[in-house]
């Protein structure tokens, strides 16, 4: 590994950006090797100024010695300093003061300030260094909410303390966007992420490298694998980290009612991507748009496939526009779509192994107050066959179980929602293994991970159940010597199949003496 560049005058070091650890996400941490910290005269806990295209601040900590020359920062810090993975930034110690007051605005217009109370935000942001204009990420039970620091008192680099006055400023929502999804939100797909970045980020950011080598840059990548493995999440993370225009298009949305509208919709999407280049066009469920033309009957599907082929590799170059597709059944795609020049790479997003499941569990439980008896490696070991969506559902379900325990123990008032939410954060969440005592819903693939649920509602009575009940009543009436009642109940018997008709007819003949001579011997046994 090459030695990092050091400027002794300003105690500045140049480092290469790497992914942060799962436990450091949303805490503004920057991990350096012990040797790199010593070179700039910093210690763990000091505040560092990280400069890429812009500047950000983070708290220093120690990484492994093998990470010499690297700085591990999460997606929020990378966005604040304007740097991506594998890019170079400079880091140096900076003086900081205790924050007296911090004003923040939500980064999304849909994020209402009342979602998180200031007391709740302060609990998560104590010890986080900030500067004016930087973004901070506040984790919640469901998802993280991004805010931008509007003002600080005093100005400059400040550290949020337990007595800092934090307020959310209404009506000052900024147009800046922090990455909604980063590479740290994807667990167990390191190799797949590296391959996608090689295909997507290099042509968009460093197109001249391909010109110098005399080769064409890749123009498309196809992600395939079982449902819930993270194909769409990976595409969103690549777009957010690359800081390019992203167009998400579901395959069934392209199909239109009238002649020519489906092809026009495709052309509009690619024209928009060309106007905002560099851009990524992500077509989810692409098998609905481009099936094999030899297998389809309608002319509409054939025209849509032909239009997509011409847009991906036609006479007019589409410029810096990368096409990404995702499907669960790649074998049904048209073969012309999978040739080089259109989808240059096909990457399988498979079912995660034990280590990948552990990473996914850590990601989904990093904002949850887990109980001391929760052992995530054991849960990952016993959840064989679970994909990312299954593990997310498991974490959500155990959270709901903890919520039920909380609601049964605490009496809520209409005006104490935020205080109740604060108490709920201290309620430990336990992931229980083993068969539940009463009702259970099993999330299973090859091994079982059972969680206890509330009692299921009664099933609605079907016609078959009504028929079985009527047959039982008819037999009871026959044994009691009530042939008329038996005939009435047998008439209500469900007669959907031949066996039902035979049984109902046998009961009628047994109840009506005039028809006793017609009873076959086999039906007498059924009726009795």
Short mmCIF file of C-alpha atoms in Angstrom, two decimals, residues 12-500:
data_model
loop_
_atom_site.label_atom_id
_atom_site.label_comp_id
_atom_site.label_asym_id
_atom_site.label_seq_id
_atom_site.Cartn_x
_atom_site.Cartn_y
_atom_site.Cartn_z
CA UNK A 12 -2.80 17.21 7.19
CA UNK A 13 -2.84 13.73 5.71
CA UNK A 14 -4.32 12.47 2.44
CA UNK A 15 -6.31 9.26 2.78
CA UNK A 16 -8.50 7.04 0.64
CA UNK A 17 -12.18 6.71 1.58
CA UNK A 18 -13.50 3.31 2.69
CA UNK A 19 -16.83 2.05 4.01
CA UNK A 20 -17.67 2.61 7.66
CA UNK A 21 -18.47 -0.08 10.18
CA UNK A 22 -22.12 -0.82 10.85
CA UNK A 23 -21.90 0.42 14.44
CA UNK A 24 -20.46 3.79 13.32
CA UNK A 25 -23.34 4.75 11.01
CA UNK A 26 -25.12 8.01 11.95
CA UNK A 27 -22.49 8.82 14.61
CA UNK A 28 -20.12 10.96 12.47
CA UNK A 29 -17.15 8.69 13.13
CA UNK A 30 -13.91 8.62 11.14
CA UNK A 31 -11.67 5.61 11.73
CA UNK A 32 -7.96 5.85 10.93
CA UNK A 33 -5.13 3.43 11.56
CA UNK A 34 -2.99 4.11 14.68
CA UNK A 35 -0.06 5.11 12.47
CA UNK A 36 -2.14 7.66 10.53
CA UNK A 37 -3.51 9.17 13.75
CA UNK A 38 0.03 9.53 15.04
CA UNK A 39 1.17 11.21 11.83
CA UNK A 40 -1.33 14.06 12.24
CA UNK A 41 -0.95 14.27 16.01
CA UNK A 42 -4.52 13.21 16.78
CA UNK A 43 -5.93 10.84 19.36
CA UNK A 44 -9.19 8.86 19.50
CA UNK A 45 -12.00 11.26 20.35
CA UNK A 46 -10.45 14.29 18.66
CA UNK A 47 -12.42 16.18 16.00
CA UNK A 48 -11.13 15.93 12.44
CA UNK A 49 -11.82 18.18 9.47
CA UNK A 50 -12.28 16.07 6.34
CA UNK A 51 -12.01 17.86 3.01
CA UNK A 52 -12.98 16.56 -0.41
CA UNK A 53 -14.93 18.78 -2.78
CA UNK A 54 -16.42 20.30 0.39
CA UNK A 55 -15.63 20.05 4.10
CA UNK A 56 -17.09 17.94 6.90
CA UNK A 57 -16.21 17.14 10.51
CA UNK A 58 -16.12 13.79 12.30
CA UNK A 59 -14.84 12.27 15.53
CA UNK A 60 -11.62 10.28 15.20
CA UNK A 61 -11.33 6.67 16.26
CA UNK A 62 -8.93 3.79 15.71
CA UNK A 63 -9.32 1.23 12.94
CA UNK A 64 -7.34 -1.91 12.26
CA UNK A 65 -3.67 -1.63 11.43
CA UNK A 66 -4.41 -3.25 8.07
CA UNK A 67 -6.37 -0.11 7.09
CA UNK A 68 -3.27 2.07 6.88
CA UNK A 69 -3.87 4.89 4.40
CA UNK A 70 -7.67 4.54 4.63
CA UNK A 71 -10.34 6.57 6.38
CA UNK A 72 -13.62 4.81 7.19
CA UNK A 73 -16.60 7.19 7.08
CA UNK A 74 -20.30 6.56 6.51
CA UNK A 75 -22.47 7.81 3.67
CA UNK A 76 -23.59 10.97 5.49
CA UNK A 77 -20.01 12.13 6.14
CA UNK A 78 -19.04 11.21 2.58
CA UNK A 79 -21.90 13.35 1.29
CA UNK A 80 -20.91 16.23 3.56
CA UNK A 81 -17.31 16.23 2.34
CA UNK A 82 -18.25 15.56 -1.29
CA UNK A 83 -16.28 12.35 -1.72
CA UNK A 84 -17.15 8.83 -2.77
CA UNK A 85 -15.66 5.47 -2.00
CA UNK A 86 -12.05 4.97 -3.14
CA UNK A 87 -11.64 8.73 -3.64
CA UNK A 88 -9.05 10.76 -1.77
CA UNK A 89 -9.70 13.29 1.00
CA UNK A 90 -7.52 15.24 3.41
CA UNK A 91 -7.90 14.99 7.18
CA UNK A 92 -6.52 17.22 9.91
CA UNK A 93 -7.33 17.94 13.58
CA UNK A 94 -9.54 20.96 14.26
CA UNK A 95 -10.51 22.87 17.38
CA UNK A 96 -14.12 22.53 18.52
CA UNK A 97 -16.43 24.10 21.09
CA UNK A 98 -19.46 22.89 23.00
CA UNK A 99 -22.67 23.68 21.12
CA UNK A 100 -25.07 26.00 22.95
CA UNK A 101 -27.79 25.98 20.30
CA UNK A 102 -28.30 24.10 17.03
CA UNK A 103 -31.07 24.79 14.51
CA UNK A 104 -31.86 22.09 11.96
CA UNK A 105 -34.21 21.77 8.99
CA UNK A 106 -35.53 18.54 7.46
CA UNK A 107 -33.96 17.67 4.14
CA UNK A 108 -37.21 16.31 2.69
CA UNK A 109 -40.39 18.30 2.36
CA UNK A 110 -42.36 15.26 3.49
CA UNK A 111 -40.47 14.93 6.77
CA UNK A 112 -42.62 16.83 9.23
CA UNK A 113 -40.69 18.38 12.15
CA UNK A 114 -43.11 16.78 14.61
CA UNK A 115 -41.90 13.30 13.70
CA UNK A 116 -39.05 13.45 16.21
CA UNK A 117 -39.11 15.53 19.38
CA UNK A 118 -36.00 17.66 20.14
CA UNK A 119 -35.40 15.66 23.34
CA UNK A 120 -35.42 12.47 21.32
CA UNK A 121 -33.00 13.95 18.76
CA UNK A 122 -30.65 15.16 21.49
CA UNK A 123 -30.49 11.67 22.93
CA UNK A 124 -29.12 10.35 19.62
CA UNK A 125 -26.88 13.30 18.71
CA UNK A 126 -24.91 13.77 21.94
CA UNK A 127 -21.21 13.80 21.05
CA UNK A 128 -21.76 14.34 17.31
CA UNK A 129 -19.62 17.15 15.80
CA UNK A 130 -21.39 19.46 13.31
CA UNK A 131 -20.77 22.58 11.28
CA UNK A 132 -23.23 24.89 9.57
CA UNK A 133 -24.56 23.37 6.34
CA UNK A 134 -23.72 19.75 7.13
CA UNK A 135 -26.29 16.94 7.18
CA UNK A 136 -26.98 14.73 10.18
CA UNK A 137 -28.82 11.44 10.27
CA UNK A 138 -31.17 10.72 13.17
CA UNK A 139 -32.04 7.01 13.45
CA UNK A 140 -35.61 6.05 14.30
CA UNK A 141 -37.31 2.71 14.80
CA UNK A 142 -38.61 2.54 11.24
CA UNK A 143 -36.04 4.52 9.23
CA UNK A 144 -33.46 7.26 9.55
CA UNK A 145 -34.45 10.91 9.05
CA UNK A 146 -31.97 13.38 7.55
CA UNK A 147 -31.64 16.99 8.72
CA UNK A 148 -29.37 19.86 7.75
CA UNK A 149 -27.74 22.14 10.28
CA UNK A 150 -28.95 25.68 9.57
CA UNK A 151 -27.30 27.62 12.41
CA UNK A 152 -25.02 26.90 15.35
CA UNK A 153 -24.13 28.94 18.42
CA UNK A 154 -21.20 29.47 18.57
CA UNK A 155 -20.27 29.34 14.89
CA UNK A 156 -17.63 27.03 13.49
CA UNK A 157 -17.06 23.44 14.55
CA UNK A 158 -19.20 22.52 17.56
CA UNK A 159 -19.98 19.30 19.41
CA UNK A 160 -23.55 18.59 20.53
CA UNK A 161 -23.71 18.06 24.28
CA UNK A 162 -26.39 16.94 26.75
CA UNK A 163 -27.44 20.57 27.38
CA UNK A 164 -27.46 21.76 23.78
CA UNK A 165 -30.69 23.43 22.70
CA UNK A 166 -31.79 21.58 19.55
CA UNK A 167 -34.73 22.90 17.59
CA UNK A 168 -36.24 21.99 14.24
CA UNK A 169 -36.85 25.06 12.11
CA UNK A 170 -40.15 24.89 10.27
CA UNK A 171 -40.46 26.33 6.79
CA UNK A 172 -36.71 26.42 6.10
CA UNK A 173 -36.40 23.09 4.38
CA UNK A 174 -33.39 23.06 2.15
CA UNK A 175 -33.16 21.69 -1.36
CA UNK A 176 -29.97 19.80 -0.54
CA UNK A 177 -30.30 16.05 -0.34
CA UNK A 178 -28.34 13.63 1.80
CA UNK A 179 -28.13 10.10 0.40
CA UNK A 180 -31.28 8.23 1.38
CA UNK A 181 -29.48 4.92 0.83
CA UNK A 182 -25.76 4.28 1.14
CA UNK A 183 -23.54 1.25 0.75
CA UNK A 184 -23.63 0.78 4.54
CA UNK A 185 -27.35 0.02 4.23
CA UNK A 186 -26.55 -3.08 2.17
CA UNK A 187 -25.34 -6.14 4.02
CA UNK A 188 -23.55 -9.19 2.68
CA UNK A 189 -23.09 -7.94 -0.90
CA UNK A 190 -19.52 -6.62 -0.85
CA UNK A 191 -18.44 -8.49 -3.98
CA UNK A 192 -21.61 -7.61 -5.87
CA UNK A 193 -21.33 -3.94 -4.87
CA UNK A 194 -17.72 -3.84 -6.08
CA UNK A 195 -18.71 -5.29 -9.47
CA UNK A 196 -21.63 -2.89 -9.90
CA UNK A 197 -19.45 0.10 -8.97
CA UNK A 198 -16.88 -1.01 -11.52
CA UNK A 199 -19.52 -1.05 -14.25
CA UNK A 200 -21.53 2.03 -13.23
CA UNK A 201 -19.31 4.52 -11.42
CA UNK A 202 -16.19 4.28 -13.56
CA UNK A 203 -17.90 5.15 -16.89
CA UNK A 204 -19.84 8.00 -15.26
CA UNK A 205 -16.97 9.55 -13.31
CA UNK A 206 -13.85 8.59 -15.28
CA UNK A 207 -14.92 8.17 -18.89
CA UNK A 208 -11.54 9.29 -20.23
CA UNK A 209 -9.90 6.18 -18.80
CA UNK A 210 -11.81 4.07 -21.30
CA UNK A 211 -10.93 6.46 -24.13
CA UNK A 212 -7.25 6.17 -23.22
CA UNK A 213 -7.48 2.37 -23.23
CA UNK A 214 -9.35 2.41 -26.54
CA UNK A 215 -12.32 0.42 -25.25
CA UNK A 216 -16.01 1.15 -24.90
CA UNK A 217 -17.40 1.76 -21.45
CA UNK A 218 -20.08 -0.66 -20.21
CA UNK A 219 -23.58 0.56 -20.91
CA UNK A 220 -25.77 -1.77 -18.89
CA UNK A 221 -25.91 -4.25 -16.04
CA UNK A 222 -28.59 -6.85 -15.29
CA UNK A 223 -29.24 -7.86 -11.67
CA UNK A 224 -31.03 -11.16 -11.19
CA UNK A 225 -31.86 -13.29 -8.20
CA UNK A 226 -34.67 -14.37 -5.87
CA UNK A 227 -37.14 -11.75 -4.60
CA UNK A 228 -36.07 -9.76 -1.55
CA UNK A 229 -32.31 -10.12 -1.98
CA UNK A 230 -31.66 -6.38 -2.44
CA UNK A 231 -31.53 -5.76 -6.19
CA UNK A 232 -33.54 -2.52 -6.07
CA UNK A 233 -31.76 -1.39 -2.90
CA UNK A 234 -28.39 -1.90 -4.57
CA UNK A 235 -29.43 0.18 -7.58
CA UNK A 236 -30.63 3.03 -5.34
CA UNK A 237 -27.40 2.94 -3.33
CA UNK A 238 -25.26 3.11 -6.45
CA UNK A 239 -27.22 6.11 -7.73
CA UNK A 240 -27.05 7.91 -4.37
CA UNK A 241 -23.33 7.30 -3.90
CA UNK A 242 -22.54 8.24 -7.49
CA UNK A 243 -24.52 11.49 -7.11
CA UNK A 244 -26.11 11.12 -10.56
CA UNK A 245 -29.65 11.50 -11.80
CA UNK A 246 -31.65 8.34 -11.07
CA UNK A 247 -34.84 7.23 -12.86
CA UNK A 248 -36.69 4.30 -11.35
CA UNK A 249 -39.10 2.64 -13.76
CA UNK A 250 -41.25 -0.39 -12.98
CA UNK A 251 -41.72 -2.71 -15.92
CA UNK A 252 -45.54 -2.91 -15.84
CA UNK A 253 -45.77 0.91 -15.73
CA UNK A 254 -44.45 1.11 -19.29
CA UNK A 255 -47.34 -0.76 -20.86
CA UNK A 256 -50.09 1.59 -22.06
CA UNK A 257 -53.60 1.21 -23.37
CA UNK A 258 -53.39 2.88 -26.77
CA UNK A 259 -51.24 2.14 -29.78
CA UNK A 260 -47.72 3.59 -29.60
CA UNK A 261 -47.97 4.99 -26.06
CA UNK A 262 -45.72 2.32 -24.52
CA UNK A 263 -42.90 3.08 -26.95
CA UNK A 264 -43.39 6.82 -26.42
CA UNK A 265 -43.08 6.32 -22.66
CA UNK A 266 -39.75 4.55 -23.12
CA UNK A 267 -38.45 7.32 -25.38
CA UNK A 268 -39.46 9.97 -22.83
CA UNK A 269 -37.55 8.17 -20.08
CA UNK A 270 -34.35 7.93 -22.11
CA UNK A 271 -34.67 11.54 -23.30
CA UNK A 272 -35.00 12.70 -19.69
CA UNK A 273 -31.92 10.67 -18.74
CA UNK A 274 -29.94 12.19 -21.63
CA UNK A 275 -30.93 15.72 -20.55
CA UNK A 276 -29.74 15.06 -16.98
CA UNK A 277 -26.66 13.02 -17.88
CA UNK A 278 -24.79 11.45 -16.23
CA UNK A 279 -27.81 9.38 -15.26
CA UNK A 280 -28.94 5.87 -14.39
CA UNK A 281 -32.14 4.32 -15.76
CA UNK A 282 -33.22 1.45 -13.54
CA UNK A 283 -35.94 -0.83 -14.96
CA UNK A 284 -37.36 -3.04 -12.24
CA UNK A 285 -39.17 -6.23 -13.27
CA UNK A 286 -37.73 -5.88 -16.74
CA UNK A 287 -39.12 -9.29 -17.70
CA UNK A 288 -42.54 -7.62 -18.01
CA UNK A 289 -41.14 -5.25 -20.66
CA UNK A 290 -38.79 -7.42 -22.68
CA UNK A 291 -39.98 -11.04 -22.84
CA UNK A 292 -38.87 -13.37 -25.59
CA UNK A 293 -40.49 -12.18 -28.80
CA UNK A 294 -40.79 -15.75 -30.04
CA UNK A 295 -43.01 -16.64 -27.08
CA UNK A 296 -45.35 -13.64 -27.00
CA UNK A 297 -48.49 -13.40 -29.12
CA UNK A 298 -49.33 -9.70 -28.98
CA UNK A 299 -47.74 -7.15 -31.27
CA UNK A 300 -47.51 -4.56 -28.48
CA UNK A 301 -44.94 -6.57 -26.54
CA UNK A 302 -42.84 -7.10 -29.66
CA UNK A 303 -42.83 -3.38 -30.47
CA UNK A 304 -41.85 -2.48 -26.89
CA UNK A 305 -38.94 -4.93 -26.98
CA UNK A 306 -37.77 -3.55 -30.31
CA UNK A 307 -38.00 0.02 -29.01
CA UNK A 308 -35.99 -0.86 -25.89
CA UNK A 309 -33.31 -2.56 -27.98
CA UNK A 310 -32.97 0.45 -30.27
CA UNK A 311 -32.75 2.84 -27.32
CA UNK A 312 -30.07 0.78 -25.60
CA UNK A 313 -27.93 0.22 -28.69
CA UNK A 314 -29.34 2.26 -31.54
CA UNK A 315 -27.93 4.57 -34.17
CA UNK A 316 -28.04 7.59 -31.82
CA UNK A 317 -25.67 7.32 -28.86
CA UNK A 318 -27.35 7.76 -25.49
CA UNK A 319 -24.24 9.34 -23.93
CA UNK A 320 -23.51 8.94 -20.23
CA UNK A 321 -26.63 6.96 -19.46
CA UNK A 322 -26.29 3.60 -17.73
CA UNK A 323 -29.20 1.15 -17.91
CA UNK A 324 -29.73 -1.20 -14.97
CA UNK A 325 -32.32 -3.95 -15.00
CA UNK A 326 -33.60 -6.30 -12.32
CA UNK A 327 -35.56 -9.51 -12.67
CA UNK A 328 -36.33 -12.73 -10.83
CA UNK A 329 -36.53 -14.81 -14.00
CA UNK A 330 -33.71 -13.87 -16.42
CA UNK A 331 -34.40 -16.87 -18.67
CA UNK A 332 -37.59 -15.26 -20.02
CA UNK A 333 -35.79 -12.14 -21.32
CA UNK A 334 -35.31 -11.68 -25.03
CA UNK A 335 -31.86 -13.02 -26.03
CA UNK A 336 -31.06 -9.86 -28.00
CA UNK A 337 -31.28 -7.86 -24.79
CA UNK A 338 -28.59 -9.93 -23.07
CA UNK A 339 -25.88 -9.60 -25.67
CA UNK A 340 -22.78 -7.38 -25.12
CA UNK A 341 -23.42 -3.74 -25.87
CA UNK A 342 -26.77 -3.72 -24.11
CA UNK A 343 -26.47 -5.56 -20.83
CA UNK A 344 -22.71 -6.01 -20.70
CA UNK A 345 -22.71 -7.66 -17.29
CA UNK A 346 -25.11 -9.98 -15.51
CA UNK A 347 -24.68 -10.11 -11.74
CA UNK A 348 -26.45 -12.64 -9.55
CA UNK A 349 -27.79 -11.38 -6.22
CA UNK A 350 -28.21 -14.65 -4.38
CA UNK A 351 -29.46 -15.85 -1.00
CA UNK A 352 -27.11 -14.61 1.77
CA UNK A 353 -24.93 -16.96 3.79
CA UNK A 354 -24.51 -16.91 7.57
CA UNK A 355 -22.01 -14.04 7.63
CA UNK A 356 -24.12 -11.99 5.24
CA UNK A 357 -27.25 -12.62 7.32
CA UNK A 358 -25.40 -11.39 10.40
CA UNK A 359 -24.49 -8.15 8.61
CA UNK A 360 -28.10 -7.68 7.50
CA UNK A 361 -29.36 -8.26 11.05
CA UNK A 362 -26.89 -5.68 12.39
CA UNK A 363 -28.13 -3.15 9.84
CA UNK A 364 -31.81 -3.65 10.67
CA UNK A 365 -31.26 -3.68 14.45
CA UNK A 366 -28.78 -0.81 14.76
CA UNK A 367 -31.57 1.58 15.84
CA UNK A 368 -33.34 -0.98 18.05
CA UNK A 369 -32.75 -1.22 21.83
CA UNK A 370 -31.91 -4.91 21.90
CA UNK A 371 -32.13 -6.94 25.08
CA UNK A 372 -28.98 -8.28 26.69
CA UNK A 373 -29.98 -11.86 25.86
CA UNK A 374 -30.17 -11.27 22.08
CA UNK A 375 -27.34 -13.07 20.27
CA UNK A 376 -27.40 -12.00 16.63
CA UNK A 377 -24.84 -14.60 15.44
CA UNK A 378 -27.11 -17.35 16.77
CA UNK A 379 -30.13 -15.87 14.99
CA UNK A 380 -28.11 -15.64 11.76
CA UNK A 381 -27.05 -19.27 12.14
CA UNK A 382 -30.63 -20.50 12.56
CA UNK A 383 -32.18 -18.40 9.77
CA UNK A 384 -30.82 -20.45 6.88
CA UNK A 385 -32.45 -19.49 3.60
CA UNK A 386 -33.68 -16.08 4.76
CA UNK A 387 -33.14 -13.21 2.33
CA UNK A 388 -32.83 -9.56 3.28
CA UNK A 389 -36.57 -8.92 3.11
CA UNK A 390 -37.25 -11.88 5.41
CA UNK A 391 -34.74 -10.65 7.98
CA UNK A 392 -36.21 -7.15 7.84
CA UNK A 393 -39.68 -8.62 8.43
CA UNK A 394 -38.32 -10.63 11.36
CA UNK A 395 -36.85 -7.50 12.99
CA UNK A 396 -40.06 -5.57 12.42
CA UNK A 397 -42.12 -8.39 13.93
CA UNK A 398 -40.08 -8.63 17.12
CA UNK A 399 -40.33 -4.85 17.39
CA UNK A 400 -44.11 -5.12 17.23
CA UNK A 401 -44.02 -7.79 19.95
CA UNK A 402 -42.04 -5.41 22.17
CA UNK A 403 -44.55 -2.68 21.35
CA UNK A 404 -47.41 -4.90 22.49
CA UNK A 405 -45.66 -5.52 25.79
CA UNK A 406 -45.13 -1.79 26.17
CA UNK A 407 -48.73 -0.86 25.37
CA UNK A 408 -50.04 -3.43 27.84
CA UNK A 409 -47.79 -2.05 30.60
CA UNK A 410 -48.14 1.72 30.01
CA UNK A 411 -51.33 3.76 29.83
CA UNK A 412 -50.97 6.31 27.03
CA UNK A 413 -52.58 9.74 26.89
CA UNK A 414 -53.23 11.69 23.69
CA UNK A 415 -50.73 14.41 24.59
CA UNK A 416 -47.90 12.14 25.71
CA UNK A 417 -46.99 10.44 22.45
CA UNK A 418 -43.43 11.70 22.34
CA UNK A 419 -42.72 10.88 25.98
CA UNK A 420 -44.14 7.42 25.44
CA UNK A 421 -41.88 7.00 22.42
CA UNK A 422 -38.93 7.89 24.63
CA UNK A 423 -39.91 5.21 27.14
CA UNK A 424 -40.41 2.71 24.34
CA UNK A 425 -36.81 3.18 23.23
CA UNK A 426 -35.70 1.76 26.56
CA UNK A 427 -37.92 -1.28 26.20
CA UNK A 428 -35.63 -4.19 25.26
CA UNK A 429 -36.43 -6.15 22.14
CA UNK A 430 -35.94 -9.89 22.35
CA UNK A 431 -35.78 -12.27 19.43
CA UNK A 432 -37.21 -15.56 20.67
CA UNK A 433 -36.33 -18.93 19.19
CA UNK A 434 -38.31 -22.13 19.65
CA UNK A 435 -41.98 -23.03 19.29
CA UNK A 436 -44.29 -20.46 20.82
CA UNK A 437 -46.61 -21.61 23.60
CA UNK A 438 -49.88 -20.55 21.98
CA UNK A 439 -50.17 -18.95 18.57
CA UNK A 440 -47.13 -18.60 16.33
CA UNK A 441 -46.34 -17.32 12.92
CA UNK A 442 -43.31 -19.07 11.46
CA UNK A 443 -40.96 -17.25 9.11
CA UNK A 444 -39.14 -20.25 7.67
CA UNK A 445 -37.05 -21.50 4.83
CA UNK A 446 -35.16 -24.62 5.89
CA UNK A 447 -34.86 -23.93 9.62
CA UNK A 448 -37.36 -22.22 11.85
CA UNK A 449 -37.13 -18.94 13.69
CA UNK A 450 -40.43 -18.57 15.56
CA UNK A 451 -41.77 -15.41 17.12
CA UNK A 452 -44.75 -15.18 19.44
CA UNK A 453 -47.75 -13.28 18.09
CA UNK A 454 -51.16 -12.23 19.29
CA UNK A 455 -54.04 -14.67 18.83
CA UNK A 456 -55.17 -14.93 15.23
CA UNK A 457 -58.78 -13.96 14.42
CA UNK A 458 -61.32 -16.69 13.80
CA UNK A 459 -61.46 -17.94 10.23
CA UNK A 460 -64.63 -17.29 8.29
CA UNK A 461 -66.80 -20.37 7.89
CA UNK A 462 -66.62 -21.76 4.37
CA UNK A 463 -69.31 -23.68 2.53
CA UNK A 464 -67.41 -26.92 3.05
CA UNK A 465 -67.34 -26.39 6.81
CA UNK A 466 -71.04 -25.57 6.80
CA UNK A 467 -71.68 -28.75 4.86
CA UNK A 468 -69.71 -30.88 7.30
CA UNK A 469 -71.59 -29.33 10.19
CA UNK A 470 -74.95 -30.00 8.50
CA UNK A 471 -73.94 -33.62 7.88
CA UNK A 472 -73.07 -34.06 11.56
CA UNK A 473 -76.45 -32.60 12.59
CA UNK A 474 -78.26 -34.91 10.16
CA UNK A 475 -76.57 -38.00 11.58
CA UNK A 476 -77.40 -36.86 15.10
CA UNK A 477 -81.07 -36.37 14.16
CA UNK A 478 -81.21 -39.81 12.56
CA UNK A 479 -79.83 -41.45 15.68
CA UNK A 480 -82.40 -39.52 17.75
CA UNK A 481 -85.27 -40.71 15.54
CA UNK A 482 -86.04 -37.36 13.88
CA UNK A 483 -86.15 -38.12 10.11
CA UNK A 484 -87.68 -34.76 9.09
CA UNK A 485 -84.92 -32.81 10.85
CA UNK A 486 -82.35 -35.13 9.29
CA UNK A 487 -83.76 -34.46 5.82
CA UNK A 488 -83.71 -30.70 6.46
CA UNK A 489 -80.07 -30.76 7.56
CA UNK A 490 -79.03 -33.03 4.69
CA UNK A 491 -80.60 -30.58 2.23
CA UNK A 492 -78.26 -27.91 3.54
CA UNK A 493 -75.31 -30.19 3.01
CA UNK A 494 -72.72 -28.84 0.56
CA UNK A 495 -72.91 -30.81 -2.68
CA UNK A 496 -69.83 -29.57 -4.54
CA UNK A 497 -68.45 -33.03 -5.35
CA UNK A 498 -69.76 -36.51 -6.00
CA UNK A 499 -69.06 -37.76 -2.50
CA UNK A 500 -71.10 -34.92 -0.99
#
